[in-house]
XYZ file of C-alpha atoms in Angstrom:
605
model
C -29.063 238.270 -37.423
C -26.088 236.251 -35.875
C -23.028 238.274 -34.292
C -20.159 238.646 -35.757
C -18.746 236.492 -32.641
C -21.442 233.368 -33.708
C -20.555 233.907 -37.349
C -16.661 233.731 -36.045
C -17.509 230.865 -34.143
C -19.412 228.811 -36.819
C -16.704 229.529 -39.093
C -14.288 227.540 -36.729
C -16.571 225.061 -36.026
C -16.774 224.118 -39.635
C -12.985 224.148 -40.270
C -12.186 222.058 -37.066
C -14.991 219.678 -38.453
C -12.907 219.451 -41.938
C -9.817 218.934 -40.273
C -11.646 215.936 -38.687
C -12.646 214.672 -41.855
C -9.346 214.914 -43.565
C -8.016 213.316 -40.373
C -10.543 210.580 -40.797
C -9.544 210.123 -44.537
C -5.769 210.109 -43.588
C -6.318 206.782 -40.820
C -8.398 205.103 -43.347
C -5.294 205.324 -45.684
C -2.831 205.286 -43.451
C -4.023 201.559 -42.198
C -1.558 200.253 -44.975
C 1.365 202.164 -43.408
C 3.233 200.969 -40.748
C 3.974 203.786 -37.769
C 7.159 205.008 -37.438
C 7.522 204.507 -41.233
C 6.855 207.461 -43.130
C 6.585 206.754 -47.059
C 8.416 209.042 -49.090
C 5.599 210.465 -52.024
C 8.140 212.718 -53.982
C 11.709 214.328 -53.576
C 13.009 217.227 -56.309
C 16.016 219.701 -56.572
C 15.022 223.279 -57.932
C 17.233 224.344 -59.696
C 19.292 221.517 -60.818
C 21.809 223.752 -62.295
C 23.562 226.784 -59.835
C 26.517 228.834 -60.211
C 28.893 228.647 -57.367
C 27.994 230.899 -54.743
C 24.223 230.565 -54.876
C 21.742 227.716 -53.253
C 19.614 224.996 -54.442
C 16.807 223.695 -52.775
C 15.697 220.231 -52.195
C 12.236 218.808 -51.204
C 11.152 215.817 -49.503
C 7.541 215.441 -48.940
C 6.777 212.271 -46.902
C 2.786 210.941 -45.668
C 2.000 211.537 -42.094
C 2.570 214.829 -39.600
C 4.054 213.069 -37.022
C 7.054 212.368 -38.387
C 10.988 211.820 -37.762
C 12.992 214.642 -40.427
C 14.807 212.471 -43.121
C 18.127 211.643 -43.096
C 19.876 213.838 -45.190
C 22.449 212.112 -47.419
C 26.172 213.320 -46.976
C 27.949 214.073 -50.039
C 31.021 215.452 -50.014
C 31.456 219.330 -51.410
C 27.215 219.901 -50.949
C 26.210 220.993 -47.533
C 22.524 220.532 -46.429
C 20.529 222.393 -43.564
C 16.895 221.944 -43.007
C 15.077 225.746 -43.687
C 11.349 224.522 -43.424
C 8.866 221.868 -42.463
C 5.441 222.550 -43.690
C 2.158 220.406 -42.761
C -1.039 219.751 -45.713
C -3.439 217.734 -46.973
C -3.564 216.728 -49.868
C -6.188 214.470 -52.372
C -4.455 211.585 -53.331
C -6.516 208.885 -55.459
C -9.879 210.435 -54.190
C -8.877 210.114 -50.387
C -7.180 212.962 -48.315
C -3.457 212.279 -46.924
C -1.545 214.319 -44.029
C 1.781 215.247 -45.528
C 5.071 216.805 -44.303
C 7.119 218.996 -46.458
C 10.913 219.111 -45.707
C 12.348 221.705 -47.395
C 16.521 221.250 -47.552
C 18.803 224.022 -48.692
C 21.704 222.565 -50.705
C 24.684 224.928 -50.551
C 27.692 223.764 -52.705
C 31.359 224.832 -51.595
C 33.263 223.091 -54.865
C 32.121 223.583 -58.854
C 31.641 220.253 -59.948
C 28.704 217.760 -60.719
C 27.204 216.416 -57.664
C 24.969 212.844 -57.452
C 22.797 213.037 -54.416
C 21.431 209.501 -52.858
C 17.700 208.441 -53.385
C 15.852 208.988 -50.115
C 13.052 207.295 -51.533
C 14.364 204.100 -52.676
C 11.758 203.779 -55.678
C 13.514 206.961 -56.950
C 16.119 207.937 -58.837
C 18.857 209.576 -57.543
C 19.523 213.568 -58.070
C 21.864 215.591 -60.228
C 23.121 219.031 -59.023
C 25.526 220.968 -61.518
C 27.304 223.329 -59.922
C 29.234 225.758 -62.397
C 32.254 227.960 -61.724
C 31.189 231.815 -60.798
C 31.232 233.737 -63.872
C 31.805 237.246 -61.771
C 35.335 239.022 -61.694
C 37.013 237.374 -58.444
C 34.425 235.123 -58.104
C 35.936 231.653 -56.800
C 37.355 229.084 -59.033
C 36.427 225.552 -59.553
C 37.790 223.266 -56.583
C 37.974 226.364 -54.392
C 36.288 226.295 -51.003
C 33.709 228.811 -51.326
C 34.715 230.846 -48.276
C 32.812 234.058 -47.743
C 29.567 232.595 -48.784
C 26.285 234.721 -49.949
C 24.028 235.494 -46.217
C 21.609 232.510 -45.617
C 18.566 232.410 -43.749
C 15.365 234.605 -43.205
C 14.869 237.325 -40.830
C 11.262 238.340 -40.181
C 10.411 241.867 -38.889
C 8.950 241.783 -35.634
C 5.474 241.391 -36.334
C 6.586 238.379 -39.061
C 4.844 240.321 -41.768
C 7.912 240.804 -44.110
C 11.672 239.896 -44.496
C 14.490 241.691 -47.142
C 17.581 239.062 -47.837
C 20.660 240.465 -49.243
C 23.101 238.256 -51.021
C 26.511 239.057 -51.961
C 28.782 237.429 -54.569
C 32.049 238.232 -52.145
C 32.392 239.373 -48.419
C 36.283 240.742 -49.554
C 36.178 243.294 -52.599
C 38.271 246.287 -54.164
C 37.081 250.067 -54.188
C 35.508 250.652 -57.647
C 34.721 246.889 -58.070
C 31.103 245.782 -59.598
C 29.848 243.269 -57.034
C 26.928 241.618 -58.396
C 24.089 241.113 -55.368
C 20.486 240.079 -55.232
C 17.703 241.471 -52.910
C 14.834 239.668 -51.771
C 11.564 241.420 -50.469
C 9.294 238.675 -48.622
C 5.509 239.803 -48.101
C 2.794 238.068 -46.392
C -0.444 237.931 -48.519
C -2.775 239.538 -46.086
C -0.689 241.393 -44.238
C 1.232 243.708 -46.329
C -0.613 245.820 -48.840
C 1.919 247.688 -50.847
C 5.058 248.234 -51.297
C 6.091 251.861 -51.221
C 9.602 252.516 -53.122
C 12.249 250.534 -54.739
C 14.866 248.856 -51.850
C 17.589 251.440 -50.799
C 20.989 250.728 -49.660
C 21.552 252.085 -46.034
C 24.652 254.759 -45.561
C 26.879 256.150 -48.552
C 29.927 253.993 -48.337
C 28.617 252.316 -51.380
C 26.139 252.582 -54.433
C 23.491 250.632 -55.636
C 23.680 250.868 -60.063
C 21.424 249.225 -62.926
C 19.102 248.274 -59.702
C 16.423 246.195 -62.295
C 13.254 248.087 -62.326
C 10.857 244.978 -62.733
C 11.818 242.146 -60.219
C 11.447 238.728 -60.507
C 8.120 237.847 -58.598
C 7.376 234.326 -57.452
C 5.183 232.810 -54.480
C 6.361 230.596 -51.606
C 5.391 229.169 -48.091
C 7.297 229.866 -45.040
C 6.065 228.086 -41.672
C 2.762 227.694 -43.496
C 2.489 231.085 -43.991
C 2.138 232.495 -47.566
C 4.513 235.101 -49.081
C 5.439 236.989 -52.159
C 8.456 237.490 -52.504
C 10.008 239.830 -55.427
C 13.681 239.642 -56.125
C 15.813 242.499 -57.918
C 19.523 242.060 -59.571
C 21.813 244.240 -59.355
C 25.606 245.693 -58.944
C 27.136 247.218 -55.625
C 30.194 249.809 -56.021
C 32.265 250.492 -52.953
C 33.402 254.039 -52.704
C 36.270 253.808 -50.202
C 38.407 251.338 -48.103
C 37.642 249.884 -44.699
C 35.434 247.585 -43.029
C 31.853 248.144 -43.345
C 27.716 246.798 -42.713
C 25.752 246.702 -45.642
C 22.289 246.203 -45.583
C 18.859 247.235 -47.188
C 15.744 248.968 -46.472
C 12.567 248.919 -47.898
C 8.862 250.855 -47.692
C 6.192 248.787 -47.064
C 2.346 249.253 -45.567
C 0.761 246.796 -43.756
C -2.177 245.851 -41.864
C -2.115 245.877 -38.086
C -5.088 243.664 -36.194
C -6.473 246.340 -33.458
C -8.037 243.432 -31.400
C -6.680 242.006 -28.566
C -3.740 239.934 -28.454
C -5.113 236.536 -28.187
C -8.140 237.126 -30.446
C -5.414 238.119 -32.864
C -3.753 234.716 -32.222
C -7.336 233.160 -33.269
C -7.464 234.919 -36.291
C -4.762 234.147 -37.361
C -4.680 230.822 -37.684
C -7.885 230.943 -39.447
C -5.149 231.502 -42.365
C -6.764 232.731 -45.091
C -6.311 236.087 -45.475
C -10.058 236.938 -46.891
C -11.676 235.248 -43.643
C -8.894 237.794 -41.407
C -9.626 240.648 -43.269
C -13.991 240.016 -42.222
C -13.308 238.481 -38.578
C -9.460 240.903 -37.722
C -10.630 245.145 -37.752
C -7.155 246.307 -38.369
C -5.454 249.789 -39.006
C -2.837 250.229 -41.877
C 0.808 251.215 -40.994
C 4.045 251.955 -43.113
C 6.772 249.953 -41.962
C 10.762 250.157 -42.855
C 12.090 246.226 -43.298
C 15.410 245.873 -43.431
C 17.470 242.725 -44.080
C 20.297 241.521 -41.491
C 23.630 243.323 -41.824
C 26.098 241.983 -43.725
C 30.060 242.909 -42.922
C 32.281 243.763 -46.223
C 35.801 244.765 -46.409
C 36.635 246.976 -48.950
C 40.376 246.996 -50.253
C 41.995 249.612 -51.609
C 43.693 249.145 -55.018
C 47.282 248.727 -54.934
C 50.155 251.341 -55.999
C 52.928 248.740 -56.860
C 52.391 247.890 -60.314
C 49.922 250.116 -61.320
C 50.301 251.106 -65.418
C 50.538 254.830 -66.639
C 47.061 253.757 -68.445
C 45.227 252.258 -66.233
C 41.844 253.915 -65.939
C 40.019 252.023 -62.948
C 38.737 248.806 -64.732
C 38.579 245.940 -62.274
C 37.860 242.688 -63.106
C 38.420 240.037 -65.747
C 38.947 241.343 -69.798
C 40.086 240.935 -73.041
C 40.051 242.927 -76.087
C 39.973 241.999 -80.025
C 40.869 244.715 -82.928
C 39.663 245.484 -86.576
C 39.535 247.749 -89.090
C 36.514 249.071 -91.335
C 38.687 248.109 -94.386
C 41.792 246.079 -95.229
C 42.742 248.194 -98.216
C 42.103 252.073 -98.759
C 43.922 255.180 -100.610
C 45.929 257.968 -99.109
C 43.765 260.329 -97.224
C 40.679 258.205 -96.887
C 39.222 257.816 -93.412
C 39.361 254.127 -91.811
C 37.356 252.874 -88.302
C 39.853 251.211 -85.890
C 37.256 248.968 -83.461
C 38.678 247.570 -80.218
C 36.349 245.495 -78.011
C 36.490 245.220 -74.286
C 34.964 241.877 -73.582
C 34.346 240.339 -69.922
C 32.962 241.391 -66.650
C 33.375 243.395 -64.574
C 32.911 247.898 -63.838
C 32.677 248.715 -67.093
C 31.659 252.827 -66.521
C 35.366 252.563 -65.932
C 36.754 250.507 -68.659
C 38.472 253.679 -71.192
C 41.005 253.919 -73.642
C 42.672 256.058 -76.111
C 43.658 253.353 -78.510
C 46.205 255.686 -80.799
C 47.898 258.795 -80.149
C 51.026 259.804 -82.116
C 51.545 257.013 -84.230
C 54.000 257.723 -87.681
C 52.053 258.115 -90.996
C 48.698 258.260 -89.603
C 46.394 261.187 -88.336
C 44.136 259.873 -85.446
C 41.436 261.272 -83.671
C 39.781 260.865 -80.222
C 37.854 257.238 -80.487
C 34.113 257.055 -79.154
C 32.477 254.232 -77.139
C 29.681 252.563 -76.934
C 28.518 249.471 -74.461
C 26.490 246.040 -75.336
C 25.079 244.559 -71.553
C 24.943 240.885 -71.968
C 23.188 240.642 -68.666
C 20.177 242.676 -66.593
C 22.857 245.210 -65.077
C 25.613 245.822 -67.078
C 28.308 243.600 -65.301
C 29.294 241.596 -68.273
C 29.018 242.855 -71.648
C 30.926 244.168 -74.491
C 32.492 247.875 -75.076
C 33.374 248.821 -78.740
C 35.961 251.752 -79.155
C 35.879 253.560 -82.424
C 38.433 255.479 -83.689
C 39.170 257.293 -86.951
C 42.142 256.958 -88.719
C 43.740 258.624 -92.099
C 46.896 257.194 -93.494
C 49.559 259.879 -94.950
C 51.921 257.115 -96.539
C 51.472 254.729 -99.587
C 52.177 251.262 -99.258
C 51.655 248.490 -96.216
C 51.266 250.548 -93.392
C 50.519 248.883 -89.539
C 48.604 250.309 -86.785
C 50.954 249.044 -83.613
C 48.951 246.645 -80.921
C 46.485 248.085 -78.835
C 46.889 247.453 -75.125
C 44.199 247.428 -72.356
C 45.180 247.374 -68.216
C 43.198 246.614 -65.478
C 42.949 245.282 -62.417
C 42.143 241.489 -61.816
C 40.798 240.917 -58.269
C 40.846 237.305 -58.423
C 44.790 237.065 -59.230
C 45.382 240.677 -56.995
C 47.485 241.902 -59.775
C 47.582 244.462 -63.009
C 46.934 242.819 -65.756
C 47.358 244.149 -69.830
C 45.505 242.368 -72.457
C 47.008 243.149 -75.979
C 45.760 242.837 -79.640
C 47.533 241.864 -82.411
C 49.167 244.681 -85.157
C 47.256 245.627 -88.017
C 48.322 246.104 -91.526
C 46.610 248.571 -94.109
C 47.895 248.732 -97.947
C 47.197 252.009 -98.619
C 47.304 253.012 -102.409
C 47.483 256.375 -104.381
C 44.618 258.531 -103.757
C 42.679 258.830 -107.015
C 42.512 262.907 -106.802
C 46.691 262.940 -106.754
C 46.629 260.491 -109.846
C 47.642 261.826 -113.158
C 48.128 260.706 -116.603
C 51.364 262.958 -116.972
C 52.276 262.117 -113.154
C 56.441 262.106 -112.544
C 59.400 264.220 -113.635
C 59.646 265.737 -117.020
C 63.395 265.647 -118.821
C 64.257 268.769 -116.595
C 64.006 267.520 -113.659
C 60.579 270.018 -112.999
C 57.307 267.889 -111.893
C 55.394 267.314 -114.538
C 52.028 268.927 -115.372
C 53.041 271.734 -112.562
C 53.096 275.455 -114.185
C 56.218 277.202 -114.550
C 55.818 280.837 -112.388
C 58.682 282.202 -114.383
C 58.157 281.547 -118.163
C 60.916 284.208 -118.978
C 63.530 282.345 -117.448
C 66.025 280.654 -118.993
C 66.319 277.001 -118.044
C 69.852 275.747 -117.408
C 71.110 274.821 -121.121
C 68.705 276.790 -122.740
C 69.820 278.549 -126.052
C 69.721 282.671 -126.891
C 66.478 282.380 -128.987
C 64.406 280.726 -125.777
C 64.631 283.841 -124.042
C 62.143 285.627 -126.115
C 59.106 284.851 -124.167
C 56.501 282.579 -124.404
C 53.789 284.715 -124.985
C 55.324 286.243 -127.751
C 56.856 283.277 -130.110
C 55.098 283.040 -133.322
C 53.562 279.556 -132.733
C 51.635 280.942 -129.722
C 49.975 284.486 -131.291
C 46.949 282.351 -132.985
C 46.090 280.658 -129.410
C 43.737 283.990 -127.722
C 41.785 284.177 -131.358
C 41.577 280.403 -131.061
C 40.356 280.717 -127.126
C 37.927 283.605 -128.059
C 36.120 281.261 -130.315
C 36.151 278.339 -128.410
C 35.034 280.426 -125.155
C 31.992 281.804 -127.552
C 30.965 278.257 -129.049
C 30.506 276.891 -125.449
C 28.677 279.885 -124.703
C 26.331 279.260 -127.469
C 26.151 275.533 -126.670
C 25.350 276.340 -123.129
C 22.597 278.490 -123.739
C 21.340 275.541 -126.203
C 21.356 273.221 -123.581
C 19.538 275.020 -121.591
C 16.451 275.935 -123.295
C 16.440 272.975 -124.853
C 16.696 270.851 -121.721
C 16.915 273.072 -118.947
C 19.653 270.702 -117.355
C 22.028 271.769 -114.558
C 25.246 271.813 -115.205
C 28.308 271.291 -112.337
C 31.445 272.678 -113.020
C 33.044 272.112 -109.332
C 36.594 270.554 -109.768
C 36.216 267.196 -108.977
C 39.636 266.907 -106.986
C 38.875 269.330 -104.610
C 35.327 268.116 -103.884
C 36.718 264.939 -103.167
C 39.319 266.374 -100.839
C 36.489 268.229 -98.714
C 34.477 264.934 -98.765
C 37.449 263.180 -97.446
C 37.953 265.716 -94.607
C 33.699 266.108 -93.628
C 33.901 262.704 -93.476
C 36.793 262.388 -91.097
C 35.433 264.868 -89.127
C 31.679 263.190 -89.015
C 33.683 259.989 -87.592
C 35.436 262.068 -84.909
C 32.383 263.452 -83.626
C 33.808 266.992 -84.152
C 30.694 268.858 -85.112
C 32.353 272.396 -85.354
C 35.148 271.014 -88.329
C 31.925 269.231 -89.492
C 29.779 272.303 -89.959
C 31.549 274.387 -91.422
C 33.504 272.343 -93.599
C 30.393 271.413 -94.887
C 28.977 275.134 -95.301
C 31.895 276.365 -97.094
C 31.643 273.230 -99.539
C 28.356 273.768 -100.579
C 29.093 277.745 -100.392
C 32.130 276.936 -103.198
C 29.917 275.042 -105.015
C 26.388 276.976 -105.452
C 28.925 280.047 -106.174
C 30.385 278.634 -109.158
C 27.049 277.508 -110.364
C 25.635 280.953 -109.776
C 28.532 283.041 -110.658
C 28.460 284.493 -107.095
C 31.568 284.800 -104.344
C 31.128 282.396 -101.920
C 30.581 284.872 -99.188
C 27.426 285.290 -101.005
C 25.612 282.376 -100.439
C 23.743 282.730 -97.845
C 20.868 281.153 -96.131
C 18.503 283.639 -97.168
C 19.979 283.362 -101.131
C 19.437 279.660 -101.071
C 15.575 280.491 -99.846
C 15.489 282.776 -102.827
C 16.899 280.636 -105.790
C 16.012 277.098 -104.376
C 12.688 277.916 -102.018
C 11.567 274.667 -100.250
C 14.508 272.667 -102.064
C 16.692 273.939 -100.034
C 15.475 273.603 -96.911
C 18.383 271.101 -95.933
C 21.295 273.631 -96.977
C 19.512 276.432 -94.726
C 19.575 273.649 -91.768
C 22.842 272.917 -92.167
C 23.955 276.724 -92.412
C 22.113 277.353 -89.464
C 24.197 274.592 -87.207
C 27.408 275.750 -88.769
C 26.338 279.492 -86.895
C 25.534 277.644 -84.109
C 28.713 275.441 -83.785
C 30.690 278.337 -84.168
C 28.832 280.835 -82.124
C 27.011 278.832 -79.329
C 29.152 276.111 -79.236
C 26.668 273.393 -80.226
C 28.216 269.419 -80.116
C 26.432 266.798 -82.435
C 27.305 263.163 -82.002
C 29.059 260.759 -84.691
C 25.956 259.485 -85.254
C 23.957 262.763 -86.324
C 26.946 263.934 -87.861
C 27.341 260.961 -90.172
C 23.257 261.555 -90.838
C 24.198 265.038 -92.879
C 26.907 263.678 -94.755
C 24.657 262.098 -97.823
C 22.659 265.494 -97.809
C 26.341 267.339 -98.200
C 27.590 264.734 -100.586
C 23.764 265.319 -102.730
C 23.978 269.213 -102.842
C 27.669 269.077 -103.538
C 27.337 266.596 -106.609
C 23.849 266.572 -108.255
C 23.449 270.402 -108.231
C 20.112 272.226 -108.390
C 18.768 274.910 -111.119
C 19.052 278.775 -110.204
């Protein structure tokens, strides 16, 4: 059986033989070249479209290994440096062809669209787009680019892995979102895992929304293959000064344990299967970490600084509206403001309305839409309820927004326009005999002193009320109109067995209007036990019961499963009082149909 040195050496043997072959193949062709003249086989730009700030790449694959590096065109705004030159064969119309692979990094330092020259004369020329950044303080178009993103690989020491961090901006603003991107190399073969997700090194900033699945793709570095995975995400500074920033990540890989120039051999074998049976190696866990990168962090300026500025930096504006253009006195209304733009949004807050004349607010709620991978741009809705205490058109004022704009260095306050609300007569206040009577009294309101004598009144009105002759028949009259609804009552219900509500409709209303103000304003407490004593008032008048009756374990009794709901909610209303319990908008707004359905349809006893 043949040694693993004779099965080493046959292997080479047989590749250095198919090199000669391809070699061969590549004269035969090559005869209708002329030396010195390298044909150009195919030139691209990936991607064709960039934001300022990042890189394209262009490649230029020409026949031959022995050749001159192209001349790179010179266009003005694009800068080109050379990253790679990689060496193949490749099958071309049945026959094998050396090539060369120039790989070009296009870095653009103006937004614009860019035309760059054919190389190959037979093909068209290239189109680069290069788009404004879309980050807060990003450059603008026709601005140098200055502090550009870190360029370049740097291999550990063993050239098994690299990490490259790129940065939108080199000069930021303490609490500023700084969008970066981190790139983990690994060399198929070599490295065998990695061990944890990349880490920031020190604790003058943080790392948020750091994407959990990267973007994985496969490349070739000096003929070497490596996957490299890429993550997104948003760096916070914590404080001012001048720092290094850099990354770390766990990997294992696989160390040869032969000697130094058998290792050599190996590897240029190059694939990674024939290493792994000719190269015994040991694994080892490795920290890679990417090349330092030096930030200066400002800190945000006094002079100018709004009472309400809450720590937003970067670039926003805000829109308003209202649940409903039109409501009555006392009903509850939504007032929405967006937040729209990029930027640190865990710091964009607001208390939209406080103190405004003829309408009750409340504290407003928020909630956040990411229009991107880490939450840098986006949109932030405020909600806040609002009740109206006046009739007529009534506005709710502008609603402002500061923050801080790095790109212009200033305080900025984006404003909505006023609203206006007609707000109408609230249905439960509405009354057919509504307005002053002749006396100057309200109308339809009872009169605590029926013995008294209005102003003007003649001697015979003093007798009272009670007691003139037109008014003796009325208790007889009462006392059989009291018994014949009895009687129809008791018809009803054997005949039908019915429930029957007798809850005045007014005051329902008025605690729906309130439960339902309080659901909005997330106040679960108000909410609770508003909604207790509601439901208390009403299964006491249908049961002829106090209130302070009703009880969880009375609606077990009379209801059973039925009302399992009204126990639920009694039980919360205990525990919002007692233990303190919170309940979101959301879950509060969830018990306000099973309040509204006990309250109205009713349930047999």
């Amino acid at each position: 059986m043949p040694t693993p040195r004779v099965i080493r050496d046959r292997a080479i043997a047989a590749g250095a033989a198919a090199i000669a072959f391809a070699l061969s193949g590549a004269f035969a062709l090559g005869g209708a070249f002329a030396l010195g003249a390298a044909p150009l086989l195919e030139e691209s730009i990936s991607p064709a479209q960039i934001t300022i700030g990042e890189s394209a790449e262009l490649t230029i694959k020409s026949a031959g290994t022995d050749v001159e590096p192209p001349v790179l065109p010179a266009v003005a705004g694009l800068e080109f440096r050379v990253v790679e030159r990689l060496h193949g064969i490749e099958l071309i119309h049945g026959a094998s062809l050396a090539t060369t692979t120039t790989v070009v990094k296009v870095t653009p330092q103006l937004a614009g669209t860019f035309i760059i020259p054919e190389i190959n004369p037979r093909a068209p020329p290239l189109t680069l787009r290069v788009s404004a950044a879309n980050i807060a303080g990003g450059p603008a178009a026709g601005t140098p680019l200055g502090g550009a993103a870190a360029s370049g690989i740097h291999m550990t020491q063993d050239d098994s892995a690299f990490i490259k961090l790129s940065v939108a901006r080199r000069e930021v603003y303490v609490g500023e979102s700084i969008p970066l991107a981190i790139e983990v190399g690994m060399r198929g073969g070599v490295v065998t895992s990695l061990n944890g997700l990349p880490t920031l090194g020190g604790s003058d900033f943080t790392l948020n929304n750091l994407s959990r699945q990267p973007q994985r793709n496969e490349r070739i570095i000096e003929g070497k293959p490596f996957v490299v995975l890429t993550w997104h995400s948003v760096l916070a500074p914590v404080k001012p000064g001048d720092f290094s920033l850099s990354v770390e990540a766990p990997l294992t890989i696989r160390v040869s344990t032969r000697p130094r120039q058998e290792a050599m051999l190996e590897d240029q074998l190059g694939d990674p299967f024939m290493q792994r049976i000719f190269g015994a190696t040991v694994s080892k866990d490795i920290k890679a970490a990417s090349p330092p990168l030096e930030l200066t962090v400002l800190a945000l300026p006094a002079e100018g600084r709004p009472p309400d500025f809450s720590g937003a930096v970067g670039r926003f504006k805000i829109s308003s509206d209202i649940s409903s253009a039109a409501a009555a006195a006392g009903d509850p209304l939504t007032l929405r403001m967006h937040v729209v733009g990029s930027g640190n949004f865990d710091r964009v807050d607001s208390n939209m309305l406080e103190h405004v004349d003829g309408w009750k607010t409340y504290p407003p709620t928020s909630s956040f839409k990411s229009s991107d991978s880490v939450g840098f741009q986006g949109d932030k809705t405020f909600e806040q309820p609002v009740i109206a205490s006046k009739t007529g058109a009534q506005t709710l004022p502008a609603l402002t927004f500061a923050y801080f704009d790095p790109a212009t260095r200033r305080y900025e306050a984006a404003r909505s326009p006023p609203i206006t609300v007609m707000i109408s007569t609230s249905p439960a206040d509405s009354t057919p005999d509504a307005g002053l009577s002749a006396d100057g009294t309200a109308a339809g309101r009872l009169d605590l002193h029926p013995d008294r004598a209005a102003p003007g009144a003649s001697a015979s009105s003093l007798t009272p009320l009670y007691l003139q002759g037109r008014f003796l028949a009325i208790p007889s009259l009462l006392t059989l109109l009291a018994a014949g609804a009895w009687f129809r009552s008791r018809h009803a219900d054997a005949s039908d067995g019915a429930p029957r509500s007798r809850v005045s409709s007014a005051a329902l209303q008025r605690a729906l209007v309130q439960l339902d103000a309080a659901a909005r304003a997330g106040d679960g407490a108000r909410f609770f036990n508003l909604a207790r004593s509601t439901l208390q008032d009403s299964l006491a008048e249908r049961w002829q019961m106090a209130p302070a009756e009703i009880t969880a374990a009375e609606v077990e009794a009379r209801l059973g499963n039925d009302g399992n709901e009204i126990r639920q909610l009694f039980t919360l209303a205990d525990e919002a009082s007692y233990a303190g319990r919170g309940a979101g908008a959301a879950d509060l707004a969830r018990w306000m149909p099973v309040v509204r359905r006990s309250a109205l349809s009713g349930y047999s006893p």
